[in-house]
PDB file of C-alpha atoms in Angstrom:
ATOM      1  CA  THR A 989      56.295 136.796  94.158  1.00 64.00           C
ATOM      2  CA  VAL A 990      57.638 133.776  92.160  1.00 64.00           C
ATOM      3  CA  GLU A 991      59.354 131.410  94.330  1.00 63.00           C
ATOM      4  CA  GLN A 992      62.682 129.737  93.066  1.00 70.00           C
ATOM      5  CA  SER A 993      64.406 126.797  94.080  1.00 71.00           C
ATOM      6  CA  ASP A 994      67.587 126.614  95.472  1.00 84.00           C
ATOM      7  CA  GLN A 995      70.063 125.074  93.070  1.00 91.00           C
ATOM      8  CA  PHE A 996      70.426 121.327  93.246  1.00 93.00           C
ATOM      9  CA  SER A 997      73.661 119.652  94.813  1.00 93.00           C
ATOM     10  CA  ALA A 998      74.721 116.204  95.253  1.00 94.00           C
ATOM     11  CA  ASN A 999      77.245 116.704  97.890  1.00 96.00           C
ATOM     12  CA  ALA A1000      78.972 113.399  96.717  1.00 96.00           C
ATOM     13  CA  ILE A1001      81.488 111.406  98.268  1.00 97.00           C
ATOM     14  CA  PHE A1002      83.604 109.383  96.006  1.00 97.00           C
ATOM     15  CA  TYR A1003      85.276 106.205  96.727  1.00 96.00           C
ATOM     16  CA  LEU A1004      87.771 105.380  93.742  1.00 94.00           C
ATOM     17  CA  PRO A1005      88.001 101.951  92.304  1.00 96.00           C
ATOM     18  CA  SER A1006      90.801 100.332  94.226  1.00 95.00           C
ATOM     19  CA  CYS A1007      92.982  99.723  90.929  1.00 96.00           C
ATOM     20  CA  ASN A1008      92.935 100.846  87.386  1.00 95.00           C
ATOM     21  CA  GLY A1009      89.960  99.324  85.453  1.00 94.00           C
ATOM     22  CA  LEU A1010      88.415  97.364  88.601  1.00 95.00           C
ATOM     23  CA  SER A1011      84.654  97.907  89.161  1.00 95.00           C
ATOM     24  CA  ASP A1012      84.831  98.193  93.001  1.00 95.00           C
ATOM     25  CA  GLY A1013      84.176 102.150  93.395  1.00 95.00           C
ATOM     26  CA  SER A1014      81.099 103.758  94.810  1.00 94.00           C
ATOM     27  CA  ILE A1015      79.488 107.083  95.077  1.00 95.00           C
ATOM     28  CA  LYS A1016      77.297 108.376  98.117  1.00 95.00           C
ATOM     29  CA  ILE A1017      75.124 111.563  98.041  1.00 94.00           C
ATOM     30  CA  ASN A1018      73.521 113.877 100.293  1.00 93.00           C
ATOM     31  CA  LEU A1019      71.194 115.593  98.101  1.00 92.00           C
ATOM     32  CA  THR A1020      70.390 119.636  98.970  1.00 91.00           C
ATOM     33  CA  GLY A1021      68.816 122.258  97.118  1.00 92.00           C
ATOM     34  CA  GLY A1022      65.256 122.758  95.616  1.00 90.00           C
ATOM     35  CA  VAL A1023      62.025 122.953  97.502  1.00 89.00           C
ATOM     36  CA  GLY A1024      61.408 119.723  99.409  1.00 82.00           C
ATOM     37  CA  PRO A1025      60.323 117.041  99.382  1.00 90.00           C
ATOM     38  CA  LEU A1026      62.663 115.921  96.429  1.00 89.00           C
ATOM     39  CA  SER A1027      62.577 112.922  94.427  1.00 88.00           C
ATOM     40  CA  TYR A1028      65.503 111.501  92.535  1.00 88.00           C
ATOM     41  CA  TYR A1029      66.823 108.396  90.939  1.00 88.00           C
ATOM     42  CA  TRP A1030      69.933 107.144  89.157  1.00 90.00           C
ATOM     43  CA  LEU A1031      70.037 106.877  85.360  1.00 90.00           C
ATOM     44  CA  ASN A1032      72.871 104.313  85.439  1.00 87.00           C
ATOM     45  CA  GLY A1033      74.492 102.324  87.927  1.00 70.00           C
ATOM     46  CA  THR A1034      73.205 100.040  90.690  1.00 68.00           C
ATOM     47  CA  GLY A1035      72.693 100.604  94.342  1.00 67.00           C
ATOM     48  CA  THR A1036      70.307 102.497  96.963  1.00 69.00           C
ATOM     49  CA  ALA A1037      68.673 105.737  96.586  1.00 77.00           C
ATOM     50  CA  ASP A1038      71.550 107.658  97.850  1.00 87.00           C
ATOM     51  CA  SER A1039      74.567 105.486  96.634  1.00 90.00           C
ATOM     52  CA  LEU A1040      75.953 103.406  94.049  1.00 92.00           C
ATOM     53  CA  TYR A1041      78.187 100.507  94.493  1.00 91.00           C
ATOM     54  CA  SER A1042      80.505  98.298  92.447  1.00 92.00           C
ATOM     55  CA  LEU A1043      81.553 100.996  90.154  1.00 94.00           C
ATOM     56  CA  ALA A1044      84.007 101.572  87.461  1.00 95.00           C
ATOM     57  CA  ALA A1045      85.322 104.707  86.507  1.00 96.00           C
ATOM     58  CA  GLY A1046      82.816 106.764  84.651  1.00 96.00           C
ATOM     59  CA  ILE A1047      80.170 109.388  84.511  1.00 96.00           C
ATOM     60  CA  TYR A1048      77.183 108.561  86.730  1.00 95.00           C
ATOM     61  CA  SER A1049      73.882 110.841  86.192  1.00 93.00           C
ATOM     62  CA  LEU A1050      71.347 111.436  89.113  1.00 91.00           C
ATOM     63  CA  ALA A1051      67.758 113.197  87.909  1.00 91.00           C
ATOM     64  CA  VAL A1052      66.329 115.377  90.623  1.00 92.00           C
ATOM     65  CA  PHE A1053      62.896 116.789  90.774  1.00 91.00           C
ATOM     66  CA  ASP A1054      61.315 118.998  93.540  1.00 91.00           C
ATOM     67  CA  SER A1055      57.700 119.744  94.669  1.00 90.00           C
ATOM     68  CA  LEU A1056      57.801 122.806  92.539  1.00 88.00           C
ATOM     69  CA  PHE A1057      58.570 120.421  89.306  1.00 88.00           C
ATOM     70  CA  CYS A1058      61.910 121.996  88.990  1.00 90.00           C
ATOM     71  CA  SER A1059      64.438 119.163  87.523  1.00 92.00           C
ATOM     72  CA  ASP A1060      67.886 118.806  86.908  1.00 93.00           C
ATOM     73  CA  THR A1061      70.359 116.069  85.740  1.00 94.00           C
ATOM     74  CA  ILE A1062      73.440 115.977  87.956  1.00 94.00           C
ATOM     75  CA  SER A1063      76.532 114.253  86.320  1.00 96.00           C
ATOM     76  CA  LEU A1064      79.227 112.794  88.693  1.00 96.00           C
ATOM     77  CA  THR A1065      82.446 111.641  87.353  1.00 97.00           C
ATOM     78  CA  LEU A1066      84.039 108.684  89.301  1.00 97.00           C
ATOM     79  CA  ASN A1067      87.762 108.715  88.711  1.00 96.00           C
ATOM     80  CA  GLU A1068      90.254 105.603  89.250  1.00 95.00           C
ATOM     81  CA  PRO A1069      93.985 105.636  89.909  1.00 93.00           C
ATOM     82  CA  GLU A1070      96.382 105.500  87.030  1.00 94.00           C
ATOM     83  CA  GLN A1071      97.733 102.171  85.892  1.00 95.00           C
ATOM     84  CA  ILE A1072     100.633 101.061  88.100  1.00 96.00           C
ATOM     85  CA  ALA A1073     103.644 100.485  85.929  1.00 96.00           C
ATOM     86  CA  PHE A1074     107.404 100.682  86.433  1.00 97.00           C
ATOM     87  CA  THR A1075     110.658 100.936  84.432  1.00 97.00           C
ATOM     88  CA  PHE A1076     114.355 100.044  85.099  1.00 97.00           C
ATOM     89  CA  ALA A1077     116.657 103.321  85.235  1.00 97.00           C
ATOM     90  CA  ASN A1078     120.024 104.579  85.614  1.00 96.00           C
ATOM     91  CA  TYR A1079     121.939 101.201  84.899  1.00 96.00           C
ATOM     92  CA  ASP A1080     124.827 100.375  82.598  1.00 95.00           C
ATOM     93  CA  ASN A1081     123.998  97.451  80.155  1.00 95.00           C
ATOM     94  CA  PRO A1082     126.488  95.992  78.784  1.00 95.00           C
ATOM     95  CA  LEU A1083     128.681  96.352  81.835  1.00 95.00           C
ATOM     96  CA  LEU A1084     131.914  98.046  80.942  1.00 91.00           C
ATOM     97  CA  CYS A1085     134.115  95.240  82.155  1.00 91.00           C
ATOM     98  CA  ARG A1086     133.631  91.509  83.026  1.00 92.00           C
ATOM     99  CA  GLY A1087     132.551  90.820  86.620  1.00 92.00           C
ATOM    100  CA  GLU A1088     131.580  94.267  87.225  1.00 95.00           C
ATOM    101  CA  GLU A1089     128.103  95.642  88.965  1.00 96.00           C
ATOM    102  CA  THR A1090     125.695  98.370  88.149  1.00 97.00           C
ATOM    103  CA  THR A1091     123.426 100.015  90.251  1.00 97.00           C
ATOM    104  CA  ILE A1092     119.687 100.008  88.921  1.00 97.00           C
ATOM    105  CA  ASP A1093     116.662 101.812  89.920  1.00 97.00           C
ATOM    106  CA  ILE A1094     113.037 101.134  89.628  1.00 97.00           C
ATOM    107  CA  ALA A1095     110.908 104.142  88.576  1.00 97.00           C
ATOM    108  CA  ILE A1096     107.260 103.713  89.268  1.00 97.00           C
ATOM    109  CA  SER A1097     104.222 105.469  88.048  1.00 96.00           C
ATOM    110  CA  GLY A1098     100.673 105.304  88.696  1.00 95.00           C
ATOM    111  CA  GLY A1099      99.187 103.025  91.469  1.00 94.00           C
ATOM    112  CA  THR A1100      98.603 104.327  94.923  1.00 92.00           C
ATOM    113  CA  GLY A1101     101.850 104.439  97.450  1.00 93.00           C
ATOM    114  CA  PRO A1102     103.453 103.347  99.364  1.00 96.00           C
ATOM    115  CA  PHE A1103     104.641 100.664  96.708  1.00 97.00           C
ATOM    116  CA  ASN A1104     106.328  97.112  97.451  1.00 97.00           C
ATOM    117  CA  VAL A1105     109.076  95.841  95.179  1.00 97.00           C
ATOM    118  CA  LEU A1106     109.861  92.017  94.837  1.00 97.00           C
ATOM    119  CA  TRP A1107     112.737  91.055  92.690  1.00 97.00           C
ATOM    120  CA  ASN A1108     113.179  87.385  91.313  1.00 96.00           C
ATOM    121  CA  ASP A1109     115.906  86.693  93.963  1.00 96.00           C
ATOM    122  CA  GLY A1110     113.876  87.958  96.981  1.00 97.00           C
ATOM    123  CA  ASN A1111     115.304  91.460  96.970  1.00 97.00           C
ATOM    124  CA  THR A1112     112.723  94.341  97.846  1.00 97.00           C
ATOM    125  CA  ASP A1113     114.924  97.161  97.218  1.00 97.00           C
ATOM    126  CA  LEU A1114     114.172 100.245  94.586  1.00 96.00           C
ATOM    127  CA  GLN A1115     117.753 100.740  94.176  1.00 97.00           C
ATOM    128  CA  ARG A1116     120.520  98.081  94.091  1.00 97.00           C
ATOM    129  CA  ALA A1117     123.522  96.727  92.602  1.00 97.00           C
ATOM    130  CA  ILE A1118     123.497  93.798  89.938  1.00 97.00           C
ATOM    131  CA  SER A1119     125.862  91.793  88.142  1.00 96.00           C
ATOM    132  CA  ALA A1120     125.556  90.316  84.746  1.00 97.00           C
ATOM    133  CA  GLY A1121     122.400  88.005  84.453  1.00 96.00           C
ATOM    134  CA  ILE A1122     118.726  87.899  84.040  1.00 97.00           C
ATOM    135  CA  TYR A1123     116.572  89.586  86.292  1.00 97.00           C
ATOM    136  CA  SER A1124     112.650  90.209  86.722  1.00 97.00           C
ATOM    137  CA  CYS A1125     110.855  92.368  88.971  1.00 97.00           C
ATOM    138  CA  GLN A1126     107.276  92.971  90.077  1.00 97.00           C
ATOM    139  CA  VAL A1127     105.910  96.243  91.975  1.00 97.00           C
ATOM    140  CA  SER A1128     102.541  96.276  93.877  1.00 97.00           C
ATOM    141  CA  ASP A1129     100.671  99.077  95.780  1.00 96.00           C
ATOM    142  CA  VAL A1130      99.102  99.795  98.952  1.00 95.00           C
ATOM    143  CA  ASN A1131      95.706  98.642  97.060  1.00 94.00           C
ATOM    144  CA  GLY A1132      97.282  95.087  96.284  1.00 94.00           C
ATOM    145  CA  CYS A1133      97.340  96.349  92.473  1.00 96.00           C
ATOM    146  CA  SER A1134     100.308  94.925  90.769  1.00 96.00           C
ATOM    147  CA  THR A1135     102.416  95.128  87.377  1.00 94.00           C
ATOM    148  CA  PRO A1136     103.222  91.928  85.336  1.00 90.00           C
ATOM    149  CA  ASP A1137     106.727  90.876  85.884  1.00 90.00           C
ATOM    150  CA  ASN A1138     109.225  93.111  83.929  1.00 94.00           C
ATOM    151  CA  GLN A1139     112.544  91.375  82.841  1.00 96.00           C
ATOM    152  CA  ILE A1140     116.113  92.907  82.105  1.00 97.00           C
ATOM    153  CA  ILE A1141     118.800  91.142  80.801  1.00 97.00           C
ATOM    154  CA  ILE A1142     122.087  92.714  81.917  1.00 97.00           C
ATOM    155  CA  SER A1143     125.070  91.426  79.897  1.00 96.00           C
ATOM    156  CA  GLU A1144     128.957  91.782  80.294  1.00 92.00           C
ATOM    157  CA  PRO A1145     131.739  91.897  77.719  1.00 88.00           C
ATOM    158  CA  ASP A1146     133.592  88.521  76.793  1.00 84.00           C
ATOM    159  CA  HIS A1147     136.731  87.317  78.421  1.00 79.00           C
ATOM    160  CA  PHE A1148     139.671  89.300  77.806  1.00 72.00           C
ATOM    161  CA  SER A1149     142.639  87.529  76.518  1.00 72.00           C
ATOM    162  CA  ILE A1150     145.979  87.813  74.606  1.00 72.00           C
ATOM    163  CA  GLN A1151     147.314  85.367  72.367  1.00 74.00           C
ATOM    164  CA  ASN A1152     150.941  85.365  71.710  1.00 74.00           C
ATOM    165  CA  GLU A1153     151.513  83.982  68.405  1.00 75.00           C
ATOM    166  CA  ALA A1154     155.092  83.507  66.756  1.00 67.00           C
ATOM    167  CA  PHE A1155     155.644  84.613  63.202  1.00 62.00           C
TER     168      PHE A1155
END
């Protein structure tokens, strides 16, 4: 009879980078399969035999060999959170009347919730009422990832006046 190895499995645990573009992720493996003892090594990345540290998102490869000289290369994909971003939404600009206010929303995408919002005037609401002026806002997530300040200028119509001119 021919003895066949069980398929190799990395049983990987992925720790994603905290923010998009950072290199603080890691991969830990618990290798199973084959006919023991197993030999293995990482083809890329730095760390210990069973873990890689300080990783950016990407594909990391593990070469595995068993006592029957069976071998395989296991590719493991480490993902990352989407880049945190936001837009201003649901507002009137210019305002319809002088001195009027408009509601404005912050529409957040990417990152890892919950989120913190900070306006240049100290307000922390996702939705608020604002009058004409220049406003900036920054959003950060639970991991400390943040957006650059986004700015919006809300304008209003000129003063309304009636001039009485006699002919």
